[in-house]
Amino acid sequence: MTEQIIYLNGEFIPLSEARVSVFDRGFLFGDAVYEVIPAYGGHLFRLEEHLTRLDDSLRGIRMQNPLSRQKWRTLLERLSECCPDEDQSLYLQVTRGVGDKRDHGIPKTIQPTVFAMANPMNRPGPEVYAEGISVITLDDIRWQLCNIKATTLLANVLARSQASDEGAAEAILVRDGKALEGAASNLFIVNSGLIITPPKSPLLLPGITRDLILELADDAGIPWCEADIHATELANADEIWITSSTKEILPVTILNRHPVGDGKPGPRWDHMMTLYRAYIQLVRG
Ligand code: PDD
């Protein structure tokens, strides 16, 4: 097998040759942002939307984008060329760069570290779509700028780990009685045919998949609204879905060890998944 080629600071190099300083602020402080972008049949999916969110994240941490849109496109396309027949997820990360000592204060001049790689997209198996997944709710202990896609993900990592200890695939994070999103996914419920997702705010990530689902619902005339989802509404929902670029749309059939609705993936999920797959098929060409 040939070695994976990654992008680091202007160069395409074998993974085993990639080196980042221990003084990199991404390593020392989690002072970095990232994106995860699917590529279907070699086509980058919703790239403009991901790069716009990258701009927003960088602005949120007082950084400028080190690369132009065109440069990002070229480098991501080159990484995805390795295996155009395979669906992939592209990961990119921009850290503030390498300081000359460990100091919380941001140095006046510093060069960002830019890293990107392509990996096979690990889709859930058919049994996951047939049976749905199990989730638990947990208190949201994250900071209050969750709209920034920062690599500082310790609270998310711990939430996912607790979910896993309890036999669940994801943790739904609840703050002040409101269910906001998953540890690495956005949240939707369905009530009497109406799709509901929490409004965008600094307390959740503005998911690219989330926006696409709302667009597809509009096109198909499926009713939806943005509204707070109280933990009790979550518990009584007909359907629950979680969404992300790599998980796409997953039906949740068990919430805190209790069945959701009739305990099977629901009809709205089934319809939305059909629309989503058809959209991907168009992109794949
Ligand atoms: N995470 N909310 C959180 C906290 C996330 O980490 C993610 C995605 C989402 C969904 O966003 P999108 O639809 O744009 O992928 C929502 C990525 C996939 C990750 O961290 O790997």
PDB file of C-alpha atoms and ligand atoms in Angstrom:
ATOM      1  CA  MET A   1       0.000   0.000   0.000  1.00  0.00           C
ATOM      2  CA  THR A   2       1.335   3.457  -0.870  1.00  0.00           C
ATOM      3  CA  GLU A   3       1.759   5.860   1.989  1.00  0.00           C
ATOM      4  CA  GLN A   4      -0.894   8.497   2.607  1.00  0.00           C
ATOM      5  CA  ILE A   5       0.046  11.978   1.383  1.00  0.00           C
ATOM      6  CA  ILE A   6      -1.024  14.888   3.544  1.00  0.00           C
ATOM      7  CA  TYR A   7      -0.765  18.664   3.169  1.00  0.00           C
ATOM      8  CA  LEU A   8       1.274  20.602   5.716  1.00  0.00           C
ATOM      9  CA  ASN A   9       2.278  24.251   5.381  1.00  0.00           C
ATOM     10  CA  GLY A  10       2.428  24.419   1.593  1.00  0.00           C
ATOM     11  CA  GLU A  11       3.769  20.930   0.952  1.00  0.00           C
ATOM     12  CA  PHE A  12       2.288  17.579   0.012  1.00  0.00           C
ATOM     13  CA  ILE A  13       4.311  15.040   1.962  1.00  0.00           C
ATOM     14  CA  PRO A  14       4.048  11.430   3.160  1.00  0.00           C
ATOM     15  CA  LEU A  15       2.248  11.187   6.504  1.00  0.00           C
ATOM     16  CA  SER A  16       5.312   9.677   8.205  1.00  0.00           C
ATOM     17  CA  GLU A  17       7.347  12.803   7.338  1.00  0.00           C
ATOM     18  CA  ALA A  18       4.838  15.298   8.786  1.00  0.00           C
ATOM     19  CA  ARG A  19       6.191  17.195  11.808  1.00  0.00           C
ATOM     20  CA  VAL A  20       4.644  19.926  13.945  1.00  0.00           C
ATOM     21  CA  SER A  21       6.502  21.735  16.720  1.00  0.00           C
ATOM     22  CA  VAL A  22       5.573  21.072  20.357  1.00  0.00           C
ATOM     23  CA  PHE A  23       5.379  24.893  20.612  1.00  0.00           C
ATOM     24  CA  ASP A  24       2.515  24.930  18.125  1.00  0.00           C
ATOM     25  CA  ARG A  25      -0.356  26.724  19.838  1.00  0.00           C
ATOM     26  CA  GLY A  26      -2.769  24.160  18.456  1.00  0.00           C
ATOM     27  CA  PHE A  27      -0.924  21.542  20.505  1.00  0.00           C
ATOM     28  CA  LEU A  28      -0.380  23.674  23.633  1.00  0.00           C
ATOM     29  CA  PHE A  29      -3.702  25.552  23.833  1.00  0.00           C
ATOM     30  CA  GLY A  30      -6.073  23.991  21.304  1.00  0.00           C
ATOM     31  CA  ASP A  31      -5.683  27.387  19.605  1.00  0.00           C
ATOM     32  CA  ALA A  32      -7.014  26.184  16.263  1.00  0.00           C
ATOM     33  CA  VAL A  33     -10.085  25.670  14.095  1.00  0.00           C
ATOM     34  CA  TYR A  34     -11.024  22.950  11.630  1.00  0.00           C
ATOM     35  CA  GLU A  35     -13.470  21.712   9.016  1.00  0.00           C
ATOM     36  CA  VAL A  36     -14.601  18.275   7.873  1.00  0.00           C
ATOM     37  CA  ILE A  37     -15.743  18.190   4.248  1.00  0.00           C
ATOM     38  CA  PRO A  38     -17.150  15.153   2.450  1.00  0.00           C
ATOM     39  CA  ALA A  39     -16.030  14.314  -1.086  1.00  0.00           C
ATOM     40  CA  TYR A  40     -18.406  12.155  -3.103  1.00  0.00           C
ATOM     41  CA  GLY A  41     -16.842  10.513  -6.156  1.00  0.00           C
ATOM     42  CA  GLY A  42     -14.026  13.083  -5.929  1.00  0.00           C
ATOM     43  CA  HIS A  43     -16.444  16.068  -5.759  1.00  0.00           C
ATOM     44  CA  LEU A  44     -16.077  18.261  -2.699  1.00  0.00           C
ATOM     45  CA  PHE A  45     -19.515  18.569  -1.113  1.00  0.00           C
ATOM     46  CA  ARG A  46     -20.757  22.046  -0.153  1.00  0.00           C
ATOM     47  CA  LEU A  47     -17.189  23.360  -0.243  1.00  0.00           C
ATOM     48  CA  GLU A  48     -18.214  27.028  -0.396  1.00  0.00           C
ATOM     49  CA  GLU A  49     -20.377  26.624   2.707  1.00  0.00           C
ATOM     50  CA  HIS A  50     -17.566  24.878   4.594  1.00  0.00           C
ATOM     51  CA  LEU A  51     -15.065  27.575   3.602  1.00  0.00           C
ATOM     52  CA  THR A  52     -17.490  30.313   4.644  1.00  0.00           C
ATOM     53  CA  ARG A  53     -17.833  28.644   8.046  1.00  0.00           C
ATOM     54  CA  LEU A  54     -14.024  28.373   8.211  1.00  0.00           C
ATOM     55  CA  ASP A  55     -13.840  32.156   7.631  1.00  0.00           C
ATOM     56  CA  ASP A  56     -16.375  32.675  10.427  1.00  0.00           C
ATOM     57  CA  SER A  57     -14.443  30.400  12.808  1.00  0.00           C
ATOM     58  CA  LEU A  58     -11.152  32.159  12.023  1.00  0.00           C
ATOM     59  CA  ARG A  59     -12.750  35.560  12.536  1.00  0.00           C
ATOM     60  CA  GLY A  60     -14.153  34.248  15.839  1.00  0.00           C
ATOM     61  CA  ILE A  61     -10.627  33.494  17.094  1.00  0.00           C
ATOM     62  CA  ARG A  62      -9.115  36.693  15.647  1.00  0.00           C
ATOM     63  CA  MET A  63      -7.236  35.079  12.793  1.00  0.00           C
ATOM     64  CA  GLN A  64      -7.105  35.745   9.094  1.00  0.00           C
ATOM     65  CA  ASN A  65      -7.581  32.973   6.608  1.00  0.00           C
ATOM     66  CA  PRO A  66      -4.040  32.046   5.507  1.00  0.00           C
ATOM     67  CA  LEU A  67      -5.235  30.780   2.102  1.00  0.00           C
ATOM     68  CA  SER A  68      -7.532  32.071  -0.626  1.00  0.00           C
ATOM     69  CA  ARG A  69     -10.665  30.098  -1.589  1.00  0.00           C
ATOM     70  CA  GLN A  70      -8.965  29.030  -4.786  1.00  0.00           C
ATOM     71  CA  LYS A  71      -5.896  27.763  -2.912  1.00  0.00           C
ATOM     72  CA  TRP A  72      -8.110  25.784  -0.509  1.00  0.00           C
ATOM     73  CA  ARG A  73     -10.042  24.297  -3.417  1.00  0.00           C
ATOM     74  CA  THR A  74      -6.890  23.320  -5.299  1.00  0.00           C
ATOM     75  CA  LEU A  75      -5.214  21.699  -2.334  1.00  0.00           C
ATOM     76  CA  LEU A  76      -8.332  19.827  -1.164  1.00  0.00           C
ATOM     77  CA  GLU A  77      -9.023  18.607  -4.704  1.00  0.00           C
ATOM     78  CA  ARG A  78      -5.462  17.384  -4.981  1.00  0.00           C
ATOM     79  CA  LEU A  79      -5.800  15.430  -1.710  1.00  0.00           C
ATOM     80  CA  SER A  80      -9.103  13.896  -2.808  1.00  0.00           C
ATOM     81  CA  GLU A  81      -7.578  12.834  -6.157  1.00  0.00           C
ATOM     82  CA  CYS A  82      -5.825   9.965  -4.392  1.00  0.00           C
ATOM     83  CA  CYS A  83      -9.001   7.844  -4.443  1.00  0.00           C
ATOM     84  CA  PRO A  84     -11.724   9.432  -6.603  1.00  0.00           C
ATOM     85  CA  ASP A  85     -13.807   6.231  -6.626  1.00  0.00           C
ATOM     86  CA  GLU A  86     -14.126   6.233  -2.882  1.00  0.00           C
ATOM     87  CA  ASP A  87     -16.229   8.589  -0.775  1.00  0.00           C
ATOM     88  CA  GLN A  88     -13.912  10.509   1.491  1.00  0.00           C
ATOM     89  CA  SER A  89     -13.889  12.999   4.293  1.00  0.00           C
ATOM     90  CA  LEU A  90     -11.386  15.824   4.063  1.00  0.00           C
ATOM     91  CA  TYR A  91     -10.074  17.261   7.287  1.00  0.00           C
ATOM     92  CA  LEU A  92      -8.427  20.658   7.442  1.00  0.00           C
ATOM     93  CA  GLN A  93      -7.016  22.447  10.444  1.00  0.00           C
ATOM     94  CA  VAL A  94      -5.556  25.912  10.892  1.00  0.00           C
ATOM     95  CA  THR A  95      -3.685  26.586  14.121  1.00  0.00           C
ATOM     96  CA  ARG A  96      -2.446  29.986  15.181  1.00  0.00           C
ATOM     97  CA  GLY A  97       1.063  28.702  14.653  1.00  0.00           C
ATOM     98  CA  VAL A  98       4.283  28.154  16.562  1.00  0.00           C
ATOM     99  CA  GLY A  99       5.248  30.555  19.343  1.00  0.00           C
ATOM    100  CA  ASP A 100       8.791  30.854  20.695  1.00  0.00           C
ATOM    101  CA  LYS A 101       7.636  29.984  24.218  1.00  0.00           C
ATOM    102  CA  ARG A 102       4.481  28.844  25.996  1.00  0.00           C
ATOM    103  CA  ASP A 103       2.543  32.046  26.564  1.00  0.00           C
ATOM    104  CA  HIS A 104      -1.236  32.558  26.540  1.00  0.00           C
ATOM    105  CA  GLY A 105      -0.826  35.983  24.915  1.00  0.00           C
ATOM    106  CA  ILE A 106      -0.990  35.903  21.138  1.00  0.00           C
ATOM    107  CA  PRO A 107       2.386  36.828  19.577  1.00  0.00           C
ATOM    108  CA  LYS A 108       2.314  39.897  17.293  1.00  0.00           C
ATOM    109  CA  THR A 109       3.854  38.010  14.386  1.00  0.00           C
ATOM    110  CA  ILE A 110       3.144  34.337  13.958  1.00  0.00           C
ATOM    111  CA  GLN A 111       2.668  32.066  10.931  1.00  0.00           C
ATOM    112  CA  PRO A 112      -0.391  29.796  11.031  1.00  0.00           C
ATOM    113  CA  THR A 113       0.079  26.054  10.730  1.00  0.00           C
ATOM    114  CA  VAL A 114      -2.094  24.633   7.954  1.00  0.00           C
ATOM    115  CA  PHE A 115      -2.782  20.915   7.819  1.00  0.00           C
ATOM    116  CA  ALA A 116      -5.147  18.883   5.631  1.00  0.00           C
ATOM    117  CA  MET A 117      -5.722  15.210   4.864  1.00  0.00           C
ATOM    118  CA  ALA A 118      -8.201  12.957   3.071  1.00  0.00           C
ATOM    119  CA  ASN A 119      -9.531   9.777   4.629  1.00  0.00           C
ATOM    120  CA  PRO A 120     -12.092   7.193   3.527  1.00  0.00           C
ATOM    121  CA  MET A 121     -15.573   8.132   4.734  1.00  0.00           C
ATOM    122  CA  ASN A 122     -16.624   5.461   7.199  1.00  0.00           C
ATOM    123  CA  ARG A 123     -20.351   5.251   6.601  1.00  0.00           C
ATOM    124  CA  PRO A 124     -22.505   3.498   9.156  1.00  0.00           C
ATOM    125  CA  GLY A 125     -23.453  -0.043   8.109  1.00  0.00           C
ATOM    126  CA  PRO A 126     -26.974  -0.880   6.793  1.00  0.00           C
ATOM    127  CA  GLU A 127     -27.979  -2.251  10.201  1.00  0.00           C
ATOM    128  CA  VAL A 128     -27.562   1.253  11.671  1.00  0.00           C
ATOM    129  CA  TYR A 129     -30.079   2.635   9.158  1.00  0.00           C
ATOM    130  CA  ALA A 130     -32.395  -0.323   9.739  1.00  0.00           C
ATOM    131  CA  GLU A 131     -32.347  -0.161  13.537  1.00  0.00           C
ATOM    132  CA  GLY A 132     -31.328   3.404  14.348  1.00  0.00           C
ATOM    133  CA  ILE A 133     -28.941   4.434  17.088  1.00  0.00           C
ATOM    134  CA  SER A 134     -29.106   4.890  20.825  1.00  0.00           C
ATOM    135  CA  VAL A 135     -28.273   8.243  22.462  1.00  0.00           C
ATOM    136  CA  ILE A 136     -28.163   9.662  25.969  1.00  0.00           C
ATOM    137  CA  THR A 137     -28.643  13.226  27.165  1.00  0.00           C
ATOM    138  CA  LEU A 138     -25.901  14.951  29.147  1.00  0.00           C
ATOM    139  CA  ASP A 139     -25.397  18.395  30.644  1.00  0.00           C
ATOM    140  CA  ASP A 140     -23.641  20.662  28.162  1.00  0.00           C
ATOM    141  CA  ILE A 141     -20.434  21.707  29.909  1.00  0.00           C
ATOM    142  CA  ARG A 142     -18.863  23.345  26.818  1.00  0.00           C
ATOM    143  CA  TRP A 143     -17.915  27.011  26.495  1.00  0.00           C
ATOM    144  CA  GLN A 144     -20.312  29.591  25.058  1.00  0.00           C
ATOM    145  CA  LEU A 145     -18.813  29.925  21.573  1.00  0.00           C
ATOM    146  CA  CYS A 146     -19.827  26.563  20.169  1.00  0.00           C
ATOM    147  CA  ASN A 147     -20.551  28.216  16.803  1.00  0.00           C
ATOM    148  CA  ILE A 148     -16.767  28.358  16.311  1.00  0.00           C
ATOM    149  CA  LYS A 149     -15.508  25.049  14.957  1.00  0.00           C
ATOM    150  CA  ALA A 150     -12.542  24.953  17.320  1.00  0.00           C
ATOM    151  CA  THR A 151     -10.331  21.919  17.859  1.00  0.00           C
ATOM    152  CA  THR A 152     -10.678  22.510  21.608  1.00  0.00           C
ATOM    153  CA  LEU A 153     -13.069  19.570  21.947  1.00  0.00           C
ATOM    154  CA  LEU A 154     -12.372  18.048  25.360  1.00  0.00           C
ATOM    155  CA  ALA A 155     -15.962  18.455  26.616  1.00  0.00           C
ATOM    156  CA  ASN A 156     -17.249  16.838  23.402  1.00  0.00           C
ATOM    157  CA  VAL A 157     -14.728  14.011  23.711  1.00  0.00           C
ATOM    158  CA  LEU A 158     -15.743  13.319  27.321  1.00  0.00           C
ATOM    159  CA  ALA A 159     -19.454  13.431  26.421  1.00  0.00           C
ATOM    160  CA  ARG A 160     -18.939  10.936  23.591  1.00  0.00           C
ATOM    161  CA  SER A 161     -16.896   8.735  25.894  1.00  0.00           C
ATOM    162  CA  GLN A 162     -19.641   8.699  28.532  1.00  0.00           C
ATOM    163  CA  ALA A 163     -22.209   7.870  25.846  1.00  0.00           C
ATOM    164  CA  SER A 164     -20.046   4.999  24.716  1.00  0.00           C
ATOM    165  CA  ASP A 165     -19.674   3.711  28.312  1.00  0.00           C
ATOM    166  CA  GLU A 166     -23.475   3.604  28.463  1.00  0.00           C
ATOM    167  CA  GLY A 167     -23.782   1.713  25.178  1.00  0.00           C
ATOM    168  CA  ALA A 168     -24.931   4.801  23.225  1.00  0.00           C
ATOM    169  CA  ALA A 169     -23.565   6.151  19.950  1.00  0.00           C
ATOM    170  CA  GLU A 170     -23.945   9.855  20.730  1.00  0.00           C
ATOM    171  CA  ALA A 171     -24.611  12.280  23.592  1.00  0.00           C
ATOM    172  CA  ILE A 172     -27.237  15.010  23.141  1.00  0.00           C
ATOM    173  CA  LEU A 173     -26.092  18.070  25.060  1.00  0.00           C
ATOM    174  CA  VAL A 174     -28.636  19.917  27.194  1.00  0.00           C
ATOM    175  CA  ARG A 175     -28.128  23.443  28.549  1.00  0.00           C
ATOM    176  CA  ASP A 176     -30.717  25.208  30.726  1.00  0.00           C
ATOM    177  CA  GLY A 177     -33.258  22.503  29.909  1.00  0.00           C
ATOM    178  CA  LYS A 178     -32.787  22.870  26.123  1.00  0.00           C
ATOM    179  CA  ALA A 179     -31.398  20.100  23.927  1.00  0.00           C
ATOM    180  CA  LEU A 180     -28.944  21.818  21.571  1.00  0.00           C
ATOM    181  CA  GLU A 181     -26.936  19.338  19.538  1.00  0.00           C
ATOM    182  CA  GLY A 182     -24.884  16.164  19.763  1.00  0.00           C
ATOM    183  CA  ALA A 183     -21.230  15.937  20.817  1.00  0.00           C
ATOM    184  CA  ALA A 184     -20.364  15.916  17.084  1.00  0.00           C
ATOM    185  CA  SER A 185     -23.730  16.350  15.323  1.00  0.00           C
ATOM    186  CA  ASN A 186     -26.777  18.585  15.010  1.00  0.00           C
ATOM    187  CA  LEU A 187     -30.185  17.659  16.361  1.00  0.00           C
ATOM    188  CA  PHE A 188     -33.610  17.354  14.732  1.00  0.00           C
ATOM    189  CA  ILE A 189     -36.918  16.086  16.074  1.00  0.00           C
ATOM    190  CA  VAL A 190     -40.187  15.388  14.286  1.00  0.00           C
ATOM    191  CA  ASN A 191     -43.552  16.087  15.916  1.00  0.00           C
ATOM    192  CA  SER A 192     -46.778  15.350  14.055  1.00  0.00           C
ATOM    193  CA  GLY A 193     -44.905  15.586  10.746  1.00  0.00           C
ATOM    194  CA  LEU A 194     -43.197  18.904  11.577  1.00  0.00           C
ATOM    195  CA  ILE A 195     -39.384  18.886  11.507  1.00  0.00           C
ATOM    196  CA  ILE A 196     -37.901  20.951  14.348  1.00  0.00           C
ATOM    197  CA  THR A 197     -34.268  21.939  14.920  1.00  0.00           C
ATOM    198  CA  PRO A 198     -32.823  24.422  17.433  1.00  0.00           C
ATOM    199  CA  PRO A 199     -32.148  27.930  16.040  1.00  0.00           C
ATOM    200  CA  LYS A 200     -28.558  28.911  15.280  1.00  0.00           C
ATOM    201  CA  SER A 201     -26.850  30.599  18.219  1.00  0.00           C
ATOM    202  CA  PRO A 202     -23.402  30.692  19.834  1.00  0.00           C
ATOM    203  CA  LEU A 203     -24.464  27.573  21.742  1.00  0.00           C
ATOM    204  CA  LEU A 204     -24.307  25.225  18.760  1.00  0.00           C
ATOM    205  CA  LEU A 205     -22.381  24.623  15.563  1.00  0.00           C
ATOM    206  CA  PRO A 206     -24.151  25.894  12.427  1.00  0.00           C
ATOM    207  CA  GLY A 207     -23.996  22.543  10.656  1.00  0.00           C
ATOM    208  CA  ILE A 208     -23.655  22.382   6.893  1.00  0.00           C
ATOM    209  CA  THR A 209     -25.714  19.174   6.826  1.00  0.00           C
ATOM    210  CA  ARG A 210     -28.362  20.858   8.975  1.00  0.00           C
ATOM    211  CA  ASP A 211     -28.729  23.696   6.472  1.00  0.00           C
ATOM    212  CA  LEU A 212     -28.929  21.311   3.533  1.00  0.00           C
ATOM    213  CA  ILE A 213     -31.694  19.306   5.226  1.00  0.00           C
ATOM    214  CA  LEU A 214     -33.736  22.497   5.692  1.00  0.00           C
ATOM    215  CA  GLU A 215     -33.126  23.394   2.034  1.00  0.00           C
ATOM    216  CA  LEU A 216     -34.244  19.921   0.899  1.00  0.00           C
ATOM    217  CA  ALA A 217     -37.317  20.132   3.155  1.00  0.00           C
ATOM    218  CA  ASP A 218     -38.215  23.490   1.563  1.00  0.00           C
ATOM    219  CA  ASP A 219     -37.847  22.089  -1.955  1.00  0.00           C
ATOM    220  CA  ALA A 220     -40.017  19.086  -1.096  1.00  0.00           C
ATOM    221  CA  GLY A 221     -42.640  21.151   0.728  1.00  0.00           C
ATOM    222  CA  ILE A 222     -41.992  19.387   4.043  1.00  0.00           C
ATOM    223  CA  PRO A 223     -42.868  21.647   6.991  1.00  0.00           C
ATOM    224  CA  TRP A 224     -40.046  22.612   9.349  1.00  0.00           C
ATOM    225  CA  CYS A 225     -39.282  25.242  11.948  1.00  0.00           C
ATOM    226  CA  GLU A 226     -36.423  26.400  14.119  1.00  0.00           C
ATOM    227  CA  ALA A 227     -37.419  26.276  17.774  1.00  0.00           C
ATOM    228  CA  ASP A 228     -35.953  25.437  21.161  1.00  0.00           C
ATOM    229  CA  ILE A 229     -36.266  21.759  21.981  1.00  0.00           C
ATOM    230  CA  HIS A 230     -36.896  21.258  25.664  1.00  0.00           C
ATOM    231  CA  ALA A 231     -35.650  18.024  27.178  1.00  0.00           C
ATOM    232  CA  THR A 232     -39.279  16.923  27.759  1.00  0.00           C
ATOM    233  CA  GLU A 233     -40.134  17.527  24.059  1.00  0.00           C
ATOM    234  CA  LEU A 234     -37.121  15.480  23.096  1.00  0.00           C
ATOM    235  CA  ALA A 235     -38.368  12.634  25.283  1.00  0.00           C
ATOM    236  CA  ASN A 236     -41.828  12.795  23.629  1.00  0.00           C
ATOM    237  CA  ALA A 237     -40.737  13.309  20.008  1.00  0.00           C
ATOM    238  CA  ASP A 238     -42.107  11.042  17.253  1.00  0.00           C
ATOM    239  CA  GLU A 239     -38.668  10.951  15.652  1.00  0.00           C
ATOM    240  CA  ILE A 240     -35.156  12.145  16.562  1.00  0.00           C
ATOM    241  CA  TRP A 241     -32.300  12.498  14.050  1.00  0.00           C
ATOM    242  CA  ILE A 242     -28.691  13.533  14.395  1.00  0.00           C
ATOM    243  CA  THR A 243     -26.800  14.923  11.411  1.00  0.00           C
ATOM    244  CA  SER A 244     -23.242  15.646  10.343  1.00  0.00           C
ATOM    245  CA  SER A 245     -21.051  15.694   7.257  1.00  0.00           C
ATOM    246  CA  THR A 246     -19.714  12.213   7.982  1.00  0.00           C
ATOM    247  CA  LYS A 247     -22.794  10.620   9.604  1.00  0.00           C
ATOM    248  CA  GLU A 248     -25.243  12.302   7.183  1.00  0.00           C
ATOM    249  CA  ILE A 249     -28.674  11.717   8.799  1.00  0.00           C
ATOM    250  CA  LEU A 250     -28.958   9.058  11.499  1.00  0.00           C
ATOM    251  CA  PRO A 251     -32.260   8.028  13.042  1.00  0.00           C
ATOM    252  CA  VAL A 252     -32.241   7.833  16.844  1.00  0.00           C
ATOM    253  CA  THR A 253     -34.473   5.025  18.095  1.00  0.00           C
ATOM    254  CA  ILE A 254     -33.421   4.871  21.750  1.00  0.00           C
ATOM    255  CA  LEU A 255     -33.141   7.923  24.025  1.00  0.00           C
ATOM    256  CA  ASN A 256     -31.895   7.371  27.552  1.00  0.00           C
ATOM    257  CA  ARG A 257     -32.750   3.659  27.250  1.00  0.00           C
ATOM    258  CA  HIS A 258     -36.376   4.360  26.164  1.00  0.00           C
ATOM    259  CA  PRO A 259     -37.721   3.846  22.631  1.00  0.00           C
ATOM    260  CA  VAL A 260     -38.281   6.937  20.483  1.00  0.00           C
ATOM    261  CA  GLY A 261     -41.799   6.815  18.949  1.00  0.00           C
ATOM    262  CA  ASP A 262     -42.438   3.207  17.971  1.00  0.00           C
ATOM    263  CA  GLY A 263     -38.745   2.391  18.375  1.00  0.00           C
ATOM    264  CA  LYS A 264     -38.066   2.262  14.625  1.00  0.00           C
ATOM    265  CA  PRO A 265     -36.598   4.818  12.199  1.00  0.00           C
ATOM    266  CA  GLY A 266     -39.535   7.057  11.258  1.00  0.00           C
ATOM    267  CA  PRO A 267     -41.184   7.904   7.926  1.00  0.00           C
ATOM    268  CA  ARG A 268     -39.919  11.520   7.857  1.00  0.00           C
ATOM    269  CA  TRP A 269     -36.358  10.288   8.335  1.00  0.00           C
ATOM    270  CA  ASP A 270     -36.859   7.775   5.549  1.00  0.00           C
ATOM    271  CA  HIS A 271     -38.165  10.487   3.214  1.00  0.00           C
ATOM    272  CA  MET A 272     -35.375  12.943   4.103  1.00  0.00           C
ATOM    273  CA  MET A 273     -32.709  10.271   3.674  1.00  0.00           C
ATOM    274  CA  THR A 274     -34.068   9.530   0.177  1.00  0.00           C
ATOM    275  CA  LEU A 275     -33.885  13.233  -0.703  1.00  0.00           C
ATOM    276  CA  TYR A 276     -30.380  13.528   0.769  1.00  0.00           C
ATOM    277  CA  ARG A 277     -29.087  10.495  -1.144  1.00  0.00           C
ATOM    278  CA  ALA A 278     -30.611  11.794  -4.381  1.00  0.00           C
ATOM    279  CA  TYR A 279     -28.857  15.130  -3.829  1.00  0.00           C
ATOM    280  CA  ILE A 280     -25.506  13.396  -3.250  1.00  0.00           C
ATOM    281  CA  GLN A 281     -26.066  11.361  -6.389  1.00  0.00           C
ATOM    282  CA  LEU A 282     -26.452  14.589  -8.383  1.00  0.00           C
ATOM    283  CA  VAL A 283     -23.155  15.899  -6.988  1.00  0.00           C
ATOM    284  CA  ARG A 284     -21.393  12.627  -7.700  1.00  0.00           C
ATOM    285  CA  GLY A 285     -22.505  12.964 -11.330  1.00  0.00           C
TER     286      GLY A 285
HETATM  287  N1  PDD B   1     -18.473  17.488  13.449  1.00  0.00           N
HETATM  288  N2  PDD B   1     -22.185  19.944  15.894  1.00  0.00           N
HETATM  289  C1  PDD B   1     -20.961  19.573  16.288  1.00  0.00           C
HETATM  290  C2  PDD B   1     -20.542  19.835  17.707  1.00  0.00           C
HETATM  291  C3  PDD B   1     -20.088  18.933  15.375  1.00  0.00           C
HETATM  292  O1  PDD B   1     -18.851  18.592  15.765  1.00  0.00           O
HETATM  293  C4  PDD B   1     -20.540  18.672  14.053  1.00  0.00           C
HETATM  294  C5  PDD B   1     -19.675  18.018  13.015  1.00  0.00           C
HETATM  295  C6  PDD B   1     -21.839  19.072  13.694  1.00  0.00           C
HETATM  296  C7  PDD B   1     -22.391  18.870  12.297  1.00  0.00           C
HETATM  297  O2  PDD B   1     -21.843  19.808  11.398  1.00  0.00           O
HETATM  298  P1  PDD B   1     -21.686  19.480   9.836  1.00  0.00           P
HETATM  299  O3  PDD B   1     -23.023  19.080   9.352  1.00  0.00           O
HETATM  300  O4  PDD B   1     -21.223  20.742   9.267  1.00  0.00           O
HETATM  301  O5  PDD B   1     -20.698  18.348   9.715  1.00  0.00           O
HETATM  302  C8  PDD B   1     -22.628  19.717  14.635  1.00  0.00           C
HETATM  303  C9  PDD B   1     -17.487  16.964  12.515  1.00  0.00           C
HETATM  304  C10 PDD B   1     -18.016  16.046  11.473  1.00  0.00           C
HETATM  305  C11 PDD B   1     -16.331  16.412  13.309  1.00  0.00           C
HETATM  306  O6  PDD B   1     -16.007  17.032  14.312  1.00  0.00           O
HETATM  307  O7  PDD B   1     -15.730  15.417  12.907  1.00  0.00           O
END
